[in-house]
Amino acid sequence: MKTILVPGGAGYIGSHTVLDLIKKGFNPIIVDDFSNSSRKVISILEELSGKEITFYELDVKNKEGLRRIFNENKIDAVINFAGFKAVGESVEKPLMYYENNLFGMITLLEVMKEFDVKNIVFSSSATVYGIPEKMPLVEGDPMGATNPYGRTKLMIENILVDLAASDDTWNIIALRYFNPLGAHESGKIGEDPNGIPNNLAPYITQVAVGKLEKLHIFGNDYDTPDGTCIRDFVHVNDLAAGHSAAINYLFSGNIGFEAINLGSEKGYSVLEILKNFEKAVGKTIPYVIDGRRAGDIAVSYADASKAKKLLNWETKYTIEDMCRDSWNWQKKNPNGFED
Ligand SMILES: NC(=O)c1ccc[n+]([C@@H]2O[C@H](COP(=O)([O-])OP(=O)(O)OC[C@H]3O[C@@H](n4cnc5c(N)ncnc54)[C@H](O)[C@@H]3O)[C@@H](O)[C@H]2O)c1
């Protein structure tokens, strides 16, 4: 059985991926410092999977701690989810983002190199396409960034390209996620942001559950059919399955560096998502239109043909499934993992 180290495995996408890895016959080991997640996730994952999960509470910037983990376990590959992800916060605290996201990744790569473990999947993002000129987004399109968070993803991808070029025994995949939505069907794990949510789905569900007063929609004067931004949403279970598929592909060897989009290839506007949530929740969700948010682009959706070709991956869940599952999680846990 292959052992996969999963830094950030207690977070939103990481926790769903850990369950998928177990389902596919891998042995995941979680490393997390709980800077943006709950300790409760570990026992919930054990309950949902029926397996004991090896877990270390550690900051991935702690090199000695990582060395201990690599000494104690025979690691075959790493999936690195550990990092900060809030765009607005990254604008206010850029050094905190550069320090955590870049140093975390570099420390991990250094220790992997020391232990000759050269298989890694990295959580990248559609944000690395910056301000695109055409849709759908294809992996070879020009890259850019509009905020410090996006620049950390872009810089890390560049580091990974350089690393693969310097030593052809590395197998590296950067998965560029589009917009994750949904939750595990049990409603026991899901997205639980700290403070006011940055992402659309938790914002909408927190309004629906009465924690927030109304949804703020940033701009309805974009060049789109209803004037609101259009995004490509992917169920978190589909994303999770994409990671297991990427791990299998890594083990086929001689990968070098590959960037792969994980998206549904469909675009939904903010108002369409709101309507879908209203159906799932069974009531009207109040909203207000605010001005455009700096750095937001009008439309973003993926060409996911590379994921289909290399990973045999495509999305299975519909937008209705995503809204239903996000709402199921929020309704059962109005205060997230604090409940
Ligand atoms: N959710 C999204 O919309 C989205 C989109 C594209 C890319 N991503 C990327 O995917 C990854 C996972 O995202 P998520 O939504 O699951 O975020 P998350 O915040 O829920 O999960 C990240 C996890 O990493 C942990 N962590 C952070 N810094 C750490 C450190 N130095 N050492 C150890 N653990 C640390 C946090 O405690 C958390 O459990 C992130 O890198 C994020 O940038 C997320």
CSV table of C-alpha atoms in Angstrom, one decimal, residues 1 14 25 51 67 87 102 111 125 131 157 181 188 197 206 226 232 252 269 276 290 292 295 333:
chain,number,residue,atom,x,y,z
A,1,MET,CA,0.0,0.0,0.0
A,14,GLY,CA,-7.6,18.0,2.0
A,25,GLY,CA,-6.5,1.9,-1.3
A,51,LYS,CA,-9.8,3.5,9.5
A,67,ARG,CA,12.5,15.0,8.9
A,87,VAL,CA,-7.3,36.7,-1.3
A,102,LEU,CA,6.5,29.7,-0.2
A,111,VAL,CA,13.1,17.4,3.0
A,125,SER,CA,-5.5,27.4,-8.7
A,131,ILE,CA,-6.4,38.4,-16.3
A,157,GLU,CA,4.6,26.7,-9.9
A,181,LEU,CA,-18.1,23.8,-3.9
A,188,LYS,CA,-20.0,15.9,8.6
A,197,PRO,CA,-16.2,33.9,4.2
A,206,GLN,CA,-24.3,31.4,6.1
A,226,ASP,CA,-27.0,38.8,-16.2
A,232,ASP,CA,-16.6,27.2,-13.1
A,252,SER,CA,3.6,5.9,-13.8
A,269,SER,CA,-23.1,33.3,-12.9
A,276,ASN,CA,-29.7,27.1,-7.3
A,290,ASP,CA,-22.0,46.2,-4.4
A,292,ARG,CA,-16.8,45.4,-8.5
A,295,GLY,CA,-8.8,41.9,-9.4
A,333,ASN,CA,-23.3,22.5,11.4
